[in-house]
CSV table of C-alpha atoms and ligand atoms in Angstrom, one decimal:
chain,number,residue,atom,x,y,z
A,16,MET,CA,-7.5,-1.4,13.6
A,17,CYS,CA,-9.0,1.7,12.6
A,18,GLY,CA,-12.4,2.8,11.4
A,19,SER,CA,-15.5,0.2,10.9
A,20,HIS,CA,-16.0,1.4,7.2
A,21,PRO,CA,-13.0,1.1,5.3
A,22,ARG,CA,-13.0,4.6,3.2
A,23,PRO,CA,-11.4,5.0,-0.2
A,24,ILE,CA,-8.0,6.0,-0.1
A,25,ILE,CA,-5.6,6.8,-3.3
A,26,SER,CA,-2.0,6.5,-2.8
A,27,PRO,CA,0.2,7.5,-5.8
A,28,SER,CA,3.4,5.6,-6.0
A,29,VAL,CA,6.4,8.0,-6.6
A,30,LEU,CA,8.3,5.3,-8.4
A,31,ALA,CA,6.6,7.0,-11.3
A,32,SER,CA,7.3,10.2,-10.3
A,33,ASP,CA,10.4,12.6,-11.6
A,34,PHE,CA,13.0,12.2,-8.4
A,35,GLY,CA,14.7,15.2,-9.2
A,36,GLN,CA,11.8,17.0,-8.2
A,37,LEU,CA,10.4,14.6,-5.5
A,38,SER,CA,8.8,17.0,-3.4
A,39,SER,CA,6.9,18.8,-6.1
A,40,GLU,CA,5.8,15.8,-7.3
A,41,VAL,CA,4.5,14.5,-3.9
A,42,GLN,CA,2.8,18.0,-3.5
A,43,ARG,CA,1.1,17.7,-7.3
A,44,MET,CA,-0.6,14.3,-6.5
A,45,MET,CA,-2.1,15.8,-3.0
A,46,ASP,CA,-3.3,18.7,-4.9
A,47,GLU,CA,-4.7,16.3,-7.3
A,48,GLY,CA,-7.0,14.8,-4.5
A,49,ALA,CA,-4.8,11.8,-3.3
A,50,GLU,CA,-4.9,11.1,0.6
A,51,TRP,CA,-1.7,9.5,0.8
A,52,VAL,CA,1.5,9.1,-1.0
A,53,HIS,CA,3.2,5.7,-1.4
A,54,MET,CA,6.9,6.0,-1.1
A,55,ASP,CA,8.6,2.5,-2.3
A,56,VAL,CA,11.6,1.9,-0.1
A,57,MET,CA,13.8,-0.7,-1.9
A,58,ASP,CA,17.4,-1.8,0.0
A,59,GLY,CA,19.0,-4.0,-2.8
A,60,HIS,CA,18.6,-6.8,-0.7
A,61,PHE,CA,14.9,-7.9,-0.3
A,62,VAL,CA,14.9,-6.6,-4.1
A,63,PRO,CA,17.6,-5.9,-6.5
A,64,ASN,CA,17.0,-2.2,-6.8
A,65,ILE,CA,17.7,0.6,-4.5
A,66,THR,CA,15.6,3.8,-4.3
A,67,MET,CA,15.7,5.9,-1.2
A,68,GLY,CA,15.8,5.7,2.6
A,69,PRO,CA,15.0,7.8,5.6
A,70,PRO,CA,17.1,10.9,4.6
A,71,VAL,CA,14.8,11.3,1.4
A,72,LEU,CA,11.6,10.8,3.4
A,73,ALA,CA,12.7,13.6,5.7
A,74,SER,CA,13.7,15.9,3.0
A,75,VAL,CA,10.0,15.2,1.5
A,76,TYR,CA,8.4,15.9,4.8
A,77,LYS,CA,10.3,19.1,5.5
A,78,THR,CA,9.0,20.4,2.3
A,79,VAL,CA,5.6,19.1,2.4
A,80,PRO,CA,4.8,18.6,6.3
A,81,ASN,CA,1.1,17.7,5.7
A,82,VAL,CA,2.1,14.6,3.6
A,83,PHE,CA,0.9,11.2,4.9
A,84,MET,CA,3.5,9.1,3.6
A,85,ASP,CA,2.6,5.4,3.0
A,86,CYS,CA,6.0,3.4,3.3
A,87,HIS,CA,6.2,0.4,1.3
A,88,MET,CA,9.2,-1.1,3.1
A,89,MET,CA,10.9,-3.7,0.4
A,90,VAL,CA,13.5,-4.3,2.8
A,91,ALA,CA,15.4,-7.5,4.3
A,92,ASP,CA,15.3,-6.2,7.8
A,93,PRO,CA,11.9,-4.7,8.5
A,94,ALA,CA,12.4,-4.0,12.3
A,95,ALA,CA,15.7,-2.3,11.6
A,96,TRP,CA,13.8,0.8,9.8
A,97,VAL,CA,11.0,1.4,12.0
A,98,LYS,CA,12.2,4.2,14.0
A,99,PRO,CA,14.5,5.8,11.3
A,100,VAL,CA,11.0,6.0,9.1
A,101,ALA,CA,8.9,7.2,11.9
A,102,GLU,CA,11.5,10.0,12.7
A,103,ALA,CA,11.6,10.8,9.1
A,104,GLY,CA,8.1,11.6,9.1
A,105,GLY,CA,6.5,8.2,8.1
A,106,LYS,CA,2.9,7.5,8.8
A,107,SER,CA,2.3,4.1,7.6
A,108,TYR,CA,4.6,1.3,7.4
A,109,THR,CA,4.4,-1.7,5.6
A,110,PHE,CA,6.5,-4.8,5.8
A,111,HIS,CA,6.7,-7.9,3.7
A,112,ILE,CA,6.0,-11.0,5.5
A,113,GLU,CA,8.7,-12.8,3.2
A,114,ALA,CA,11.3,-10.7,4.8
A,115,LEU,CA,11.0,-12.4,8.1
A,116,THR,CA,12.9,-15.6,8.7
A,117,ASP,CA,10.5,-16.5,11.2
A,118,PRO,CA,6.7,-15.4,10.4
A,119,ALA,CA,5.6,-16.0,13.8
A,120,LYS,CA,7.4,-12.9,15.0
A,121,ALA,CA,5.4,-10.5,12.7
A,122,HIS,CA,3.5,-9.5,15.6
A,123,GLU,CA,6.8,-8.0,17.3
A,124,VAL,CA,7.4,-5.8,14.1
A,125,VAL,CA,3.6,-4.8,14.5
A,126,GLU,CA,4.3,-3.8,18.0
A,127,LEU,CA,7.5,-1.9,17.3
A,128,ILE,CA,5.7,0.0,14.4
A,129,HIS,CA,2.6,0.8,16.7
A,130,SER,CA,4.9,1.8,19.5
A,131,THR,CA,6.3,5.0,17.2
A,132,GLY,CA,2.5,6.0,16.5
A,133,MET,CA,2.6,4.9,13.0
A,134,ARG,CA,0.1,2.8,11.3
A,135,ALA,CA,1.2,-1.0,10.6
A,136,ALA,CA,0.7,-2.8,7.6
A,137,VAL,CA,2.0,-6.2,6.3
A,138,ALA,CA,2.4,-7.3,2.4
A,139,ILE,CA,2.3,-10.3,0.6
A,140,SER,CA,3.9,-10.9,-2.5
A,141,PRO,CA,2.2,-12.8,-5.5
A,142,ASP,CA,3.7,-16.1,-4.5
A,143,THR,CA,2.4,-15.9,-0.9
A,144,PRO,CA,-0.9,-17.2,-0.2
A,145,SER,CA,-3.3,-15.2,2.1
A,146,SER,CA,-3.1,-17.9,4.6
A,147,ALA,CA,0.1,-16.2,5.3
A,148,ILE,CA,-1.8,-13.8,7.4
A,149,THR,CA,-3.2,-15.5,10.2
A,150,ASP,CA,-6.3,-14.2,12.0
A,151,ALA,CA,-4.4,-12.9,14.9
A,152,LEU,CA,-2.0,-11.2,12.5
A,153,GLY,CA,-4.6,-9.6,10.4
A,154,ASN,CA,-6.6,-8.3,13.2
A,155,SER,CA,-3.4,-6.5,14.8
A,156,VAL,CA,-2.6,-4.6,11.7
A,157,ASP,CA,-4.1,-1.4,10.2
A,158,MET,CA,-3.7,-2.7,6.6
A,159,LEU,CA,-3.1,-5.4,4.5
A,160,LEU,CA,-1.3,-5.2,1.0
A,161,VAL,CA,-1.9,-7.6,-1.8
A,162,MET,CA,1.0,-7.1,-4.4
A,163,THR,CA,-0.6,-7.5,-7.8
A,164,VAL,CA,3.3,-7.6,-9.5
A,165,VAL,CA,6.2,-9.0,-8.1
A,166,PRO,CA,8.1,-6.1,-5.8
A,167,GLY,CA,11.1,-4.5,-7.5
A,168,LYS,CA,9.9,-2.2,-10.2
A,169,GLY,CA,7.2,-0.1,-11.4
A,170,GLY,CA,5.3,-0.3,-14.8
A,171,GLN,CA,4.8,-3.9,-14.5
A,172,LYS,CA,1.5,-6.1,-15.8
A,173,PHE,CA,-1.0,-6.6,-13.4
A,174,ILE,CA,-1.6,-10.3,-12.2
A,175,ALA,CA,-5.0,-10.9,-11.9
A,176,SER,CA,-4.5,-14.2,-10.2
A,177,CYS,CA,-3.5,-12.4,-6.9
A,178,VAL,CA,-7.1,-10.9,-7.0
A,179,PRO,CA,-8.9,-14.0,-5.2
A,180,LYS,CA,-6.4,-13.1,-2.2
A,181,VAL,CA,-8.0,-10.0,-1.6
A,182,ALA,CA,-11.7,-11.4,-1.6
A,183,GLU,CA,-10.4,-14.0,0.9
A,184,LEU,CA,-8.9,-11.4,3.3
A,185,ARG,CA,-11.8,-8.9,2.8
A,186,THR,CA,-14.1,-11.7,3.9
A,187,ARG,CA,-11.9,-12.6,7.1
A,188,PHE,CA,-11.1,-8.9,7.9
A,189,PRO,CA,-14.1,-6.7,7.0
A,190,LYS,CA,-12.7,-3.6,8.9
A,191,VAL,CA,-9.1,-3.7,7.8
A,192,ASP,CA,-7.9,-1.6,5.1
A,193,ILE,CA,-6.8,-3.6,2.2
A,194,GLN,CA,-4.3,-2.3,-0.5
A,195,VAL,CA,-3.5,-3.3,-3.8
A,196,ASP,CA,-0.1,-2.5,-5.6
A,197,GLY,CA,1.2,-3.0,-9.1
A,198,GLY,CA,-0.3,-2.4,-12.4
A,199,VAL,CA,-3.2,-1.0,-11.1
A,200,GLY,CA,-5.1,1.6,-13.7
A,201,PRO,CA,-8.4,2.4,-14.8
A,202,GLY,CA,-8.7,-1.4,-16.6
A,203,THR,CA,-8.0,-3.2,-13.6
A,204,VAL,CA,-9.1,-1.1,-10.3
A,205,GLY,CA,-12.6,-2.3,-10.8
A,206,CYS,CA,-11.6,-6.2,-10.2
A,207,CYS,CA,-9.7,-5.1,-7.0
A,208,ALA,CA,-12.4,-2.8,-5.8
A,209,LYS,CA,-15.1,-5.6,-6.2
A,210,ALA,CA,-12.9,-8.0,-4.3
A,211,GLY,CA,-12.4,-5.8,-1.4
A,212,SER,CA,-9.6,-3.4,-1.9
A,213,ASN,CA,-10.3,0.2,-0.6
A,214,VAL,CA,-6.6,1.6,-0.7
A,215,ILE,CA,-5.2,1.7,-4.2
A,216,VAL,CA,-1.7,2.5,-5.2
A,217,ALA,CA,-1.1,3.6,-8.6
A,218,GLY,CA,2.3,5.0,-10.1
A,219,THR,CA,2.4,4.7,-13.8
A,220,ALA,CA,-1.5,5.2,-14.0
A,221,LEU,CA,-1.3,8.2,-12.0
A,222,PHE,CA,1.9,10.3,-12.6
A,223,GLY,CA,1.6,9.3,-16.2
A,224,ALA,CA,-2.0,10.7,-16.5
A,225,GLU,CA,-3.1,13.9,-18.4
A,226,ASN,CA,-5.9,14.4,-15.7
A,227,PRO,CA,-4.8,12.4,-12.5
A,228,LYS,CA,-7.6,14.3,-10.6
A,229,SER,CA,-10.2,12.5,-12.9
A,230,VAL,CA,-8.3,9.1,-12.5
A,231,ILE,CA,-8.3,9.5,-8.8
A,232,GLN,CA,-12.0,10.3,-8.8
A,233,ASP,CA,-12.7,7.2,-10.9
A,234,PHE,CA,-10.7,4.8,-8.4
A,235,LYS,CA,-12.9,6.1,-5.7
A,236,ASP,CA,-16.1,5.7,-7.6
A,237,LYS,CA,-15.0,2.1,-8.5
A,238,ILE,CA,-14.3,1.5,-4.6
A,239,GLU,CA,-17.8,2.8,-3.7
A,240,GLU,CA,-19.4,0.7,-6.5
A,241,GLY,CA,-17.5,-2.4,-5.5
A,242,ARG,CA,-18.2,-2.1,-1.6
A,243,SER,CA,-21.5,-4.0,-2.1
A,244,SER,CA,-19.7,-7.1,-3.4
A,245,TRP,CA,-17.3,-7.4,-0.5
A,246,GLY,CA,-17.5,-10.8,1.2
A,247,THR,CA,-20.4,-12.1,-1.1
A,248,GLU,CA,-20.2,-14.4,-4.3
A,249,LYS,CA,-20.2,-11.3,-6.6
A,250,ALA,CA,-16.4,-10.4,-5.5
A,251,LEU,CA,-14.9,-12.2,-8.0
A,252,GLU,CA,-17.4,-12.2,-10.7
A,253,GLY,CA,-16.0,-11.3,-14.3
A,254,LEU,CA,-12.6,-11.9,-13.2
B,326,LIG,C1,6.4,-2.2,-7.0
B,326,LIG,C2,6.1,-1.1,-6.2
B,326,LIG,C3,4.6,-0.5,-6.6
B,326,LIG,C4,5.0,0.2,-8.1
B,326,LIG,C5,3.7,0.4,-8.7
B,326,LIG,O1,7.5,-3.0,-6.4
B,326,LIG,O2,5.8,-1.3,-4.9
B,326,LIG,O3,4.4,0.6,-5.8
B,326,LIG,O4,5.6,1.5,-8.2
B,326,LIG,O5,3.7,1.2,-9.9
B,326,LIG,P1,2.9,0.7,-11.1
B,326,LIG,O6,1.5,1.5,-10.7
B,326,LIG,O7,3.4,1.6,-12.1
B,326,LIG,O8,3.0,-0.8,-11.3
B,327,LIG,ZN1,4.8,-0.1,-3.6
């Protein structure tokens, strides 16, 4: 677990980028002020789609060595890809709790991730309750990811009913980074930030923006504004 005051972090999802120029798209978002870049890895099993794997991550890392690759692993076997992703330059590794046949084994995956030096994160899909994240698991990771769309593709509509899970997790884990991913944009970031999210993933809203820098700044401002509601009854106001 890192830090005592979760800071605003913006992580543009490359799913909405031009994959033919992936490295320059990654560099562009870093130049616009993004701290991280969100790499959506899909294996065709955990989700139907296939995107990229460690060789592509390694190519990006070679061209943009200072990139912080926030790897969202939508894969059926999370443990199998930990070392290849670390070797490819991944800095954060998020796995889905739904991918484990025995969720009690999640701590083993977390330990494996940490043994490579990467940050560890665990994700919950819209149908998974926040109670799937036990106190022990939440306190062992660096970040929790609350999906606000069904994982699998970009450009979907934000599912507001996922936001109370952010508030519940923020109450239990005041110091852990909490990420939201899916359909997040200028109109939806505010409720996520108020509920407790400090790490914002956005694909369409950033890669499609005329001025990504101002959208990134707006997201960060919303997180700072939302912070005072964390853990209070205001967290879900107006939802
Ligand atoms: C969905 C991915 C998301 C997605 C976000 O499976 O995990 O990262 O690309 O894209 P937008 O912001 O367009 O919903
Ligand atoms: Zn993602």
